[in-house]
Every structure is written in structure tokens, then in C-alpha cells.
Short mmCIF file of C-alpha atoms in Angstrom, two decimals:
data_model
loop_
_atom_site.label_atom_id
_atom_site.label_comp_id
_atom_site.label_asym_id
_atom_site.label_seq_id
_atom_site.Cartn_x
_atom_site.Cartn_y
_atom_site.Cartn_z
CA MET D 23 7.37 -10.01 15.05
CA TYR D 24 4.36 -9.60 17.25
CA THR D 25 2.39 -6.49 18.20
CA PRO D 26 0.77 -6.68 21.67
CA ASP D 27 -3.04 -6.56 21.77
CA SER D 28 -3.04 -3.34 23.77
CA GLU D 29 -0.98 -1.61 21.07
CA ILE D 30 -3.34 -2.87 18.35
CA GLU D 31 -6.29 -1.59 20.40
CA ASN D 32 -4.74 1.89 20.68
CA TYR D 33 -4.04 1.85 17.00
CA LEU D 34 -7.65 0.95 16.15
CA ASN D 35 -8.94 3.62 18.52
CA SER D 36 -6.83 6.20 16.69
CA PHE D 37 -8.45 5.07 13.41
CA ASP D 38 -11.91 5.54 14.91
CA ALA D 39 -10.98 9.03 16.06
CA VAL D 40 -9.82 10.05 12.58
CA ILE D 41 -12.96 8.62 10.95
CA LYS D 42 -15.11 10.55 13.45
CA GLN D 43 -13.13 13.71 12.70
CA ILE D 44 -13.63 13.39 8.94
CA LYS D 45 -17.37 12.75 9.36
CA GLU D 46 -17.79 15.69 11.71
CA GLU D 47 -15.98 17.98 9.30
CA ILE D 48 -18.18 16.83 6.41
CA TYR D 49 -21.47 17.27 8.27
CA ARG D 50 -20.35 20.66 9.60
CA ILE D 51 -19.43 21.91 6.09
CA SER D 52 -22.72 20.60 4.71
CA TRP D 53 -24.65 22.44 7.45
CA TYR D 54 -22.81 25.74 6.95
CA MET D 55 -23.02 25.55 3.15
CA ARG D 56 -26.85 25.74 3.49
CA GLY D 57 -27.67 23.24 0.76
CA GLY D 58 -24.80 24.33 -1.45
CA VAL D 59 -23.24 20.92 -1.10
CA SER D 60 -24.61 17.68 0.29
CA SER D 61 -22.87 15.39 2.81
CA LEU D 62 -22.98 12.60 0.27
CA ASP D 63 -21.19 14.66 -2.38
CA LEU D 64 -18.62 15.78 0.21
CA LEU D 65 -18.05 12.17 1.14
CA HIS D 66 -17.90 10.64 -2.31
CA TYR D 67 -16.81 13.30 -4.78
CA PHE D 68 -14.92 16.13 -3.10
CA THR D 69 -11.31 15.91 -1.95
CA ARG D 70 -9.55 17.24 1.11
CA ASP D 71 -8.46 20.30 -0.93
CA ASP D 72 -12.09 21.16 -1.65
CA ARG D 73 -12.94 20.84 2.04
CA ILE D 74 -10.10 23.21 2.92
CA VAL D 75 -11.48 25.81 0.48
CA MET D 76 -15.02 25.39 1.85
CA ASN D 77 -13.77 25.71 5.43
CA GLU D 78 -12.08 28.99 4.48
CA ILE D 79 -15.28 30.34 2.91
CA ILE D 80 -17.27 29.33 5.97
CA LYS D 81 -14.78 31.00 8.31
CA GLU D 82 -14.86 34.17 6.19
CA ASN D 83 -18.68 34.22 6.25
CA ILE D 84 -18.80 33.69 10.03
CA ASP D 85 -16.29 36.54 10.54
CA LEU D 86 -18.29 38.84 8.24
CA THR D 87 -21.54 37.99 10.00
CA GLN D 88 -20.00 38.64 13.40
CA LYS D 89 -18.60 41.99 12.26
CA SER D 90 -21.92 43.04 10.74
CA GLY D 91 -23.78 42.09 13.93
CA LEU D 92 -26.35 40.04 11.98
CA PRO D 93 -27.52 36.66 13.31
CA LEU D 94 -25.72 33.67 11.81
CA LEU D 95 -28.79 31.41 11.84
CA MET E 7 -31.99 19.16 -5.56
CA SER E 8 -32.10 15.84 -7.39
CA SER E 9 -30.05 13.06 -5.71
CA PHE E 10 -28.19 12.34 -8.95
CA ASN E 11 -26.08 15.09 -10.39
CA PRO E 12 -25.01 14.37 -14.01
CA LEU E 13 -21.98 16.59 -13.40
CA GLN E 14 -20.66 14.29 -10.72
CA LYS E 15 -17.94 12.86 -12.96
CA TYR E 16 -16.51 16.35 -13.35
CA TYR E 17 -16.19 17.01 -9.63
CA ARG E 18 -12.61 15.85 -9.24
CA GLN E 19 -9.79 16.86 -11.50
CA PRO E 20 -6.46 15.05 -11.81
CA LYS E 21 -3.80 16.58 -9.60
CA ILE E 22 -0.77 14.91 -11.10
CA TYR E 23 0.13 12.54 -13.93
CA VAL E 24 2.55 9.66 -13.45
CA ALA E 25 4.20 7.00 -15.57
CA LEU E 26 3.66 3.47 -14.29
CA PRO E 27 6.96 1.82 -13.30
CA SER E 28 5.70 -1.49 -14.77
CA LYS E 29 5.27 0.30 -18.12
CA GLY E 30 1.85 -1.35 -18.21
CA VAL E 31 3.46 -4.70 -19.03
CA TYR E 32 2.18 -7.02 -16.34
CA TYR E 33 -1.50 -6.09 -16.34
CA PRO E 34 -3.90 -8.78 -17.59
CA GLN E 35 -6.23 -7.74 -20.40
CA GLY E 36 -8.82 -5.21 -19.29
CA SER E 37 -7.30 -4.39 -15.90
CA LEU E 38 -5.52 -1.27 -17.23
CA GLN E 39 -6.91 1.15 -19.78
CA GLY E 40 -5.24 4.25 -21.15
CA ASP E 41 -1.70 5.48 -21.67
CA HIS E 42 0.64 3.99 -19.03
CA THR E 43 3.10 6.90 -19.47
CA ASN E 44 0.54 9.48 -18.48
CA VAL E 45 -1.77 8.15 -15.74
CA PRO E 46 -3.97 10.81 -14.14
CA ILE E 47 -4.09 10.72 -10.33
CA PHE E 48 -6.93 12.24 -8.32
CA GLY E 49 -6.91 13.24 -4.67
CA MET E 50 -8.71 10.98 -2.21
CA THR E 51 -12.33 11.68 -1.37
CA GLY E 52 -13.62 11.70 2.21
CA MET E 53 -14.81 8.12 1.71
CA ASP E 54 -11.36 7.04 0.49
CA GLU E 55 -9.79 8.56 3.61
CA ILE E 56 -12.30 6.69 5.76
CA ILE E 57 -11.59 3.38 3.99
CA MET E 58 -7.86 3.91 4.70
CA LYS E 59 -8.75 3.96 8.38
CA THR E 60 -10.91 0.84 8.34
CA PRO E 61 -8.88 -1.98 9.92
CA ASP E 62 -10.53 -4.95 8.19
CA ALA E 63 -10.27 -3.27 4.80
CA LEU E 64 -6.59 -2.54 5.42
CA PHE E 65 -5.92 -6.11 6.51
CA ASN E 66 -7.57 -7.82 3.55
CA GLY E 67 -6.20 -5.39 0.94
CA GLU E 68 -9.63 -3.99 0.01
CA ALA E 69 -8.62 -0.49 1.19
CA THR E 70 -5.69 -0.21 -1.19
CA VAL E 71 -7.70 -1.65 -4.08
CA LYS E 72 -10.60 0.72 -3.46
CA ILE E 73 -8.48 3.89 -3.29
CA VAL E 74 -6.32 2.96 -6.28
CA GLN E 75 -9.45 2.38 -8.38
CA SER E 76 -10.97 5.60 -7.07
CA CYS E 77 -7.90 7.82 -7.55
CA CYS E 78 -6.41 6.19 -10.68
CA PRO E 79 -9.38 5.55 -12.94
CA TYR E 80 -7.12 4.01 -15.61
CA ILE E 81 -6.69 1.04 -13.30
CA LYS E 82 -9.85 -0.95 -13.63
CA ASP E 83 -8.92 -3.90 -11.43
CA ALA E 84 -6.33 -2.99 -8.81
CA TRP E 85 -6.18 -6.58 -7.49
CA LYS E 86 -4.33 -7.38 -10.71
CA MET E 87 -1.79 -4.52 -10.56
CA PRO E 88 1.83 -5.65 -10.30
CA SER E 89 3.71 -5.07 -7.05
CA THR E 90 6.09 -2.74 -8.93
CA ASP E 91 3.29 -0.20 -9.31
CA VAL E 92 1.75 -0.36 -5.83
CA ASP E 93 4.20 1.87 -3.92
CA ALA E 94 4.53 4.42 -6.76
CA LEU E 95 0.74 4.71 -7.05
CA LEU E 96 0.28 5.08 -3.28
CA ILE E 97 2.89 7.84 -3.25
CA ALA E 98 1.20 9.60 -6.17
CA ILE E 99 -2.17 9.40 -4.39
CA ARG E 100 -0.54 10.74 -1.24
CA ILE E 101 0.89 13.69 -3.22
CA ALA E 102 -2.44 14.36 -4.95
CA THR E 103 -4.25 14.41 -1.60
CA TYR E 104 -1.86 15.96 0.92
CA GLY E 105 0.90 17.58 -1.17
CA ASN E 106 4.54 16.83 -1.99
CA ASP E 107 5.98 16.69 1.51
CA MET E 108 5.53 14.00 4.13
CA ASP E 109 6.57 14.72 7.70
CA MET E 110 7.99 11.95 9.81
CA THR E 111 9.99 11.41 12.97
CA HIS E 112 13.20 9.38 13.06
CA VAL E 113 14.86 8.27 16.27
CA CYS E 114 18.68 8.58 16.11
CA PRO E 115 20.15 5.10 16.80
CA ASN E 116 23.16 6.75 18.45
CA CYS E 117 21.63 9.15 20.99
CA GLN E 118 17.88 8.34 20.77
CA THR E 119 17.02 11.96 19.83
CA GLU E 120 13.80 12.30 17.85
CA ASN E 121 14.52 14.14 14.60
CA ASP E 122 11.65 15.59 12.58
CA LEU E 123 12.13 15.39 8.86
CA SER E 124 10.16 16.33 5.79
CA ILE E 125 10.43 14.02 2.83
CA ASP E 126 9.92 15.25 -0.70
CA LEU E 127 7.79 12.45 -2.15
CA THR E 128 8.29 13.62 -5.74
CA LYS E 129 11.93 12.45 -5.48
CA ILE E 130 10.76 8.97 -4.51
CA LEU E 131 8.30 9.01 -7.40
CA ASP E 132 11.18 9.96 -9.75
CA TYR E 133 13.19 7.04 -8.34
CA TYR E 134 10.41 4.62 -9.26
CA SER E 135 9.88 6.10 -12.71
CA ASN E 136 13.53 5.33 -13.57
CA LEU E 137 13.33 1.66 -12.61
CA THR E 138 12.77 -1.22 -14.98
CA PHE E 139 11.82 -4.68 -13.76
CA ASP E 140 14.53 -7.20 -14.61
CA GLY E 141 12.84 -10.57 -14.90
CA LYS E 142 15.50 -12.71 -16.59
CA ILE E 143 17.58 -15.37 -14.81
CA GLU E 144 20.03 -17.33 -16.90
CA ILE E 145 21.29 -20.61 -15.54
CA ASP E 146 23.36 -22.73 -17.97
CA ASP E 147 21.21 -23.07 -21.09
CA LEU E 148 17.97 -22.21 -19.25
CA THR E 149 16.39 -18.78 -19.12
CA ILE E 150 13.85 -18.32 -16.35
CA THR E 151 11.45 -15.42 -16.74
CA ILE E 152 9.99 -14.09 -13.54
CA ARG E 153 7.27 -11.44 -13.10
CA PRO E 154 6.30 -9.13 -10.22
CA LEU E 155 3.51 -10.56 -8.08
CA ARG E 156 0.03 -9.13 -8.42
CA TYR E 157 -1.50 -7.25 -5.54
CA GLU E 158 -4.00 -10.09 -4.93
CA GLU E 159 -1.14 -12.57 -4.70
CA ILE E 160 0.88 -10.41 -2.31
CA THR E 161 -2.19 -9.92 -0.10
CA LYS E 162 -2.98 -13.65 -0.06
CA PHE E 163 0.63 -14.52 0.96
CA ASN E 164 0.76 -11.75 3.55
CA ILE E 165 -2.49 -12.84 5.23
CA GLU E 166 -1.42 -16.46 5.24
CA ASN E 167 2.00 -15.52 6.64
CA TYR E 168 0.42 -13.35 9.32
CA LYS E 169 -1.87 -16.17 10.45
CA LEU E 170 1.00 -18.66 10.65
CA GLN E 171 3.29 -16.25 12.51
CA ARG E 172 0.49 -15.47 14.96
CA THR E 173 -0.15 -19.14 15.58
CA LEU E 174 3.59 -19.65 16.12
CA PHE E 175 3.63 -16.90 18.70
CA GLN E 176 0.63 -18.37 20.51
CA LEU E 177 2.32 -21.78 20.50
CA SER E 178 5.50 -20.32 21.94
CA GLN E 179 3.42 -18.89 24.77
CA ALA E 180 1.78 -22.28 25.32
CA GLU E 181 5.23 -23.94 25.33
CA THR E 182 6.27 -21.93 28.34
CA SER E 183 3.24 -23.21 30.21
CA GLY E 184 3.85 -26.94 29.57
CA ASN E 185 2.60 -29.48 26.92
CA ASP E 186 5.98 -29.33 25.19
CA ASP E 187 5.77 -32.36 22.88
CA GLU E 188 2.39 -31.53 21.42
CA THR E 189 3.39 -27.89 20.98
CA ARG E 190 6.64 -28.76 19.18
CA LYS E 191 4.77 -31.04 16.82
CA LEU E 192 2.39 -28.21 15.97
CA GLN E 193 5.31 -25.82 15.55
CA ASP E 194 7.00 -28.19 13.12
CA GLU E 195 3.83 -28.33 11.07
CA ILE E 196 3.67 -24.55 10.92
CA TYR E 197 7.32 -24.26 9.86
CA LYS E 198 6.59 -26.77 7.14
CA LYS E 199 3.61 -24.69 6.01
CA ILE E 200 5.79 -21.54 5.96
CA SER E 201 8.36 -23.33 3.83
CA GLU E 202 5.64 -24.58 1.43
CA MET E 203 4.31 -21.06 1.19
CA GLN E 204 7.76 -19.78 0.20
CA MET E 205 7.90 -22.42 -2.50
CA ASP E 206 4.45 -21.31 -3.71
CA LEU E 207 5.70 -17.75 -3.82
CA PHE E 208 8.64 -18.81 -6.03
CA ILE E 209 6.45 -20.76 -8.42
CA THR E 210 3.91 -17.96 -8.67
CA SER E 211 6.71 -15.56 -9.62
CA ILE E 212 7.96 -17.77 -12.48
CA GLU E 213 6.28 -16.97 -15.74
CA ASN E 214 8.11 -19.49 -17.88
CA VAL E 215 11.29 -21.51 -18.28
CA GLN E 216 12.95 -21.35 -21.66
CA MET E 217 15.06 -24.27 -22.86
CA PRO E 218 16.99 -24.23 -26.16
CA GLU E 219 14.24 -26.38 -27.73
CA ALA E 220 11.06 -25.18 -26.03
CA ILE E 221 9.38 -22.86 -23.54
CA VAL E 222 7.60 -24.37 -20.50
CA GLU E 223 4.75 -22.33 -19.02
CA ASP E 224 2.80 -25.09 -17.27
CA GLU E 225 2.86 -24.41 -13.50
CA ALA E 226 2.70 -28.11 -12.57
CA LEU E 227 5.73 -28.90 -14.77
CA ILE E 228 7.68 -25.95 -13.35
CA THR E 229 6.80 -27.01 -9.80
CA ASP E 230 7.94 -30.53 -10.50
CA TRP E 231 11.22 -29.27 -12.00
CA LEU E 232 11.92 -26.94 -9.06
CA LYS E 233 11.25 -29.63 -6.48
CA ASN E 234 13.64 -31.99 -8.22
CA SER E 235 16.28 -29.52 -9.32
CA ASP E 236 19.70 -28.65 -7.94
CA ARG E 237 19.86 -26.51 -4.86
CA ASP E 238 21.89 -24.08 -6.96
CA PHE E 239 18.93 -23.36 -9.27
CA PHE E 240 16.78 -22.65 -6.30
CA LYS E 241 19.37 -20.30 -4.79
CA LYS E 242 19.84 -18.32 -7.99
CA ILE E 243 16.10 -17.73 -8.33
CA LYS E 244 15.85 -16.79 -4.66
CA ASP E 245 18.81 -14.36 -5.00
CA LYS E 246 17.20 -12.70 -8.01
CA LEU E 247 13.85 -12.33 -6.22
CA GLU E 248 15.62 -10.79 -3.21
CA THR E 249 17.68 -8.41 -5.38
CA ASN E 250 14.52 -7.26 -7.13
CA LYS E 251 12.80 -6.79 -3.78
CA LYS E 252 15.64 -4.56 -2.56
CA ILE E 253 15.58 -2.47 -5.74
CA TRP E 254 11.80 -2.00 -5.59
CA ASP E 255 11.66 -1.28 -1.85
CA MET E 256 11.21 2.35 -0.83
CA PRO E 257 14.62 4.12 -0.98
CA GLU E 258 16.00 4.90 2.48
CA GLN E 259 16.35 8.56 3.48
CA LYS E 260 19.62 9.93 4.88
CA VAL E 261 19.16 11.64 8.26
CA VAL E 262 21.79 13.63 10.17
CA CYS E 263 20.95 13.81 13.88
CA SER E 264 20.39 17.40 15.06
CA ASN E 265 21.84 16.49 18.47
CA CYS E 266 24.94 14.34 17.87
CA GLY E 267 25.46 14.71 14.09
CA HIS E 268 25.30 10.92 13.62
CA GLU E 269 24.29 9.89 10.12
CA SER E 270 21.66 7.17 9.76
CA HIS E 271 18.94 6.09 7.37
CA ALA E 272 15.21 6.41 7.87
CA ILE E 273 13.03 3.72 6.34
CA ILE E 274 9.67 4.84 4.98
CA THR E 275 7.24 2.02 5.44
CA LEU E 276 4.26 1.98 3.17
CA ASP E 277 2.08 0.57 5.89
CA GLN E 278 -0.97 2.38 4.60
CA ALA E 279 -2.31 2.94 8.04
CA ASN E 280 0.66 5.15 8.92
CA PHE E 281 1.34 6.43 5.46
CA PHE E 282 -2.05 7.95 4.97
CA ASP E 283 -2.17 9.49 8.37
CA LYS E 284 -1.66 13.16 7.69
CA SER E 285 0.54 14.42 10.49
#
């Protein structure tokens, strides 16, 4: 069985996209958590479940900040 | 904050506990520590997920080894784990990271409709936990004991096989553009190599051969015996290896087409690249 080069290339590109997505998520969480968790810890010690919880907290905080009219930064 | 946090080892908690299908039998000394009936499984970290998307690491087996060692700390050297545990552990890690259900699409062979299905991975894990590896082949007064291959052996054979198949394909392309004699000679050499590789695979799987008066464990002696033995011996060993392979393959899932009602079976491939793609 043989997979054409173009198909392999698409496959590899999809891998790159997922890796980029994971990295972006990690750096974004780290930024929003304001020192509460480092990118390295997020990368090496926390699981996807933890990231889901952190994302929920971040969303909640953004919503609260917007409602209160206070600046996020 | 200091770069080293002494609490790091407490960050992750086991999500599930599994019993190893191998029952811990085929691990060399030091490669498995702890109770094989209660192996804690952790979810993948971000780095594990990234490794599972790194092509070279997937190709050479490093990705699987790294995530097994990261998510199943009882397994100290995943290169040495028997093939019987690989699929079960990957499923357990999948469950610990993404949950019990895995969504997949199956194309109906009758009407080509794409059917979405959700597979409960705990059922597959249960299937593996009820299996026992049967490694005895009795031929006349000989008892041949076979063992499951180790992950490092499977990877080595797979890479070698891939390279040979790829060369064969390239040669078949060259054949269509002329140079037939030279190409056929090279093809014959490759077929010979493939056949030698299959023989190697057989010999690697044989742990020992028991005669009424003695047990032979020496690989060179076993190789010599196999090369000079009856074709029937060879066939019986091959049949046993194939039966075991079928038993230990992922169980097929029954799918009823939503469009035409045709019943077919979906095969779950543990190609890690697809398997760990949360979709």
C-alpha cells in the first residue's frame, strides 16, 4: 500500500496546525492567569482537563470584567 | 517564583486504573514496577499531545514510548512492553485524556453514506482485560513456546517493512519507464529480504522449544531447526501467530447504515496519528 506524497504533506500540515493550536492555547492561558501558572508547567505537568477548567475561569473573569466596566489589562 | 516546584509530582492525578492484558508476564526485569492488576493511568500533558503530532517521533516509535512512560509511570521502559499491552494502554491513555467516547466516521460499503458513530472505549478495554495470551504450540512431541513481540521489535520490523515496500513501489514505477531486467533483479532481492524478515519475526517470537528430554532456548539452534524442518512445522507456527494476531487486534464495531440499513463493521485503527486526534 502506498500513500501519495501530496496526501502525506497534507497530513503533516494538519499535525503542524494542531501543534500550533496547543501552543497558542497554552501561552494564552499563561498570559491570562497572570503568573498563576507558567507555560512550562502547562506544557509539562497539566492535562487537557486542567486547561479546560482554566479556560472556563478565564472566560468567567473576562465576562465579569466586561460587565463591571473595568479595564481587563 | 522558583523554576522548580517541589510539588510538581503531585500535579497530575491518575484518571483510571487498568489491569495489564499481559498480566505483567513478558516484561524484562526492571521495565515494569508495581501491581500489574491496578496500573494508574494519567491524562496526557500538552507536551505529550505535541509529541503525538510529531511525524518523526510517530514513525520511529518514540512518540508511543514517551507517552506511555509519561502517562503510565509503572512502565519504566516502554520499548520493552509486550505488543499485547500496547493497544490497551493507548486506549486507557485516550480515555484518561479525552473521555470514554471516541467519535469516528464510517463509510457504508453499500451506499457510500458517511455514518457518524461514537465508540465506548471502556468496552474495548474490557475486551482486552479478558484476554490471555496463548503461547503454546504442540507439534508431535515438541512444545513450542511463543511470546508477544516487544514494542521495540515491532517498531524495528515495521520500519524495515516500510522501507522495503517503499523501495518496491519506486522500482515498480521505474519498471514502467524501462530498464526492466535490472529492476526485476532488484525486486527479487527485495522480495528475498521481505521473506528473510518474516523468518526473523518467527524466530524472535519463539521463546523456546521443549523436547521430551530437554528445552532449547538458543536462538541459533532454533533458527537452524526451523530452516531445516518440515513445512508443516512452519505452517503451524505461522497459523498460531496469525490466530493470536486476530485475537489481539482491535475488535471491529458493528455499524448499521442510517441511509440503507446495511450492516457492516468499522475497523478502529490504532494509527496513533488518527487515534489521538480529538475530533
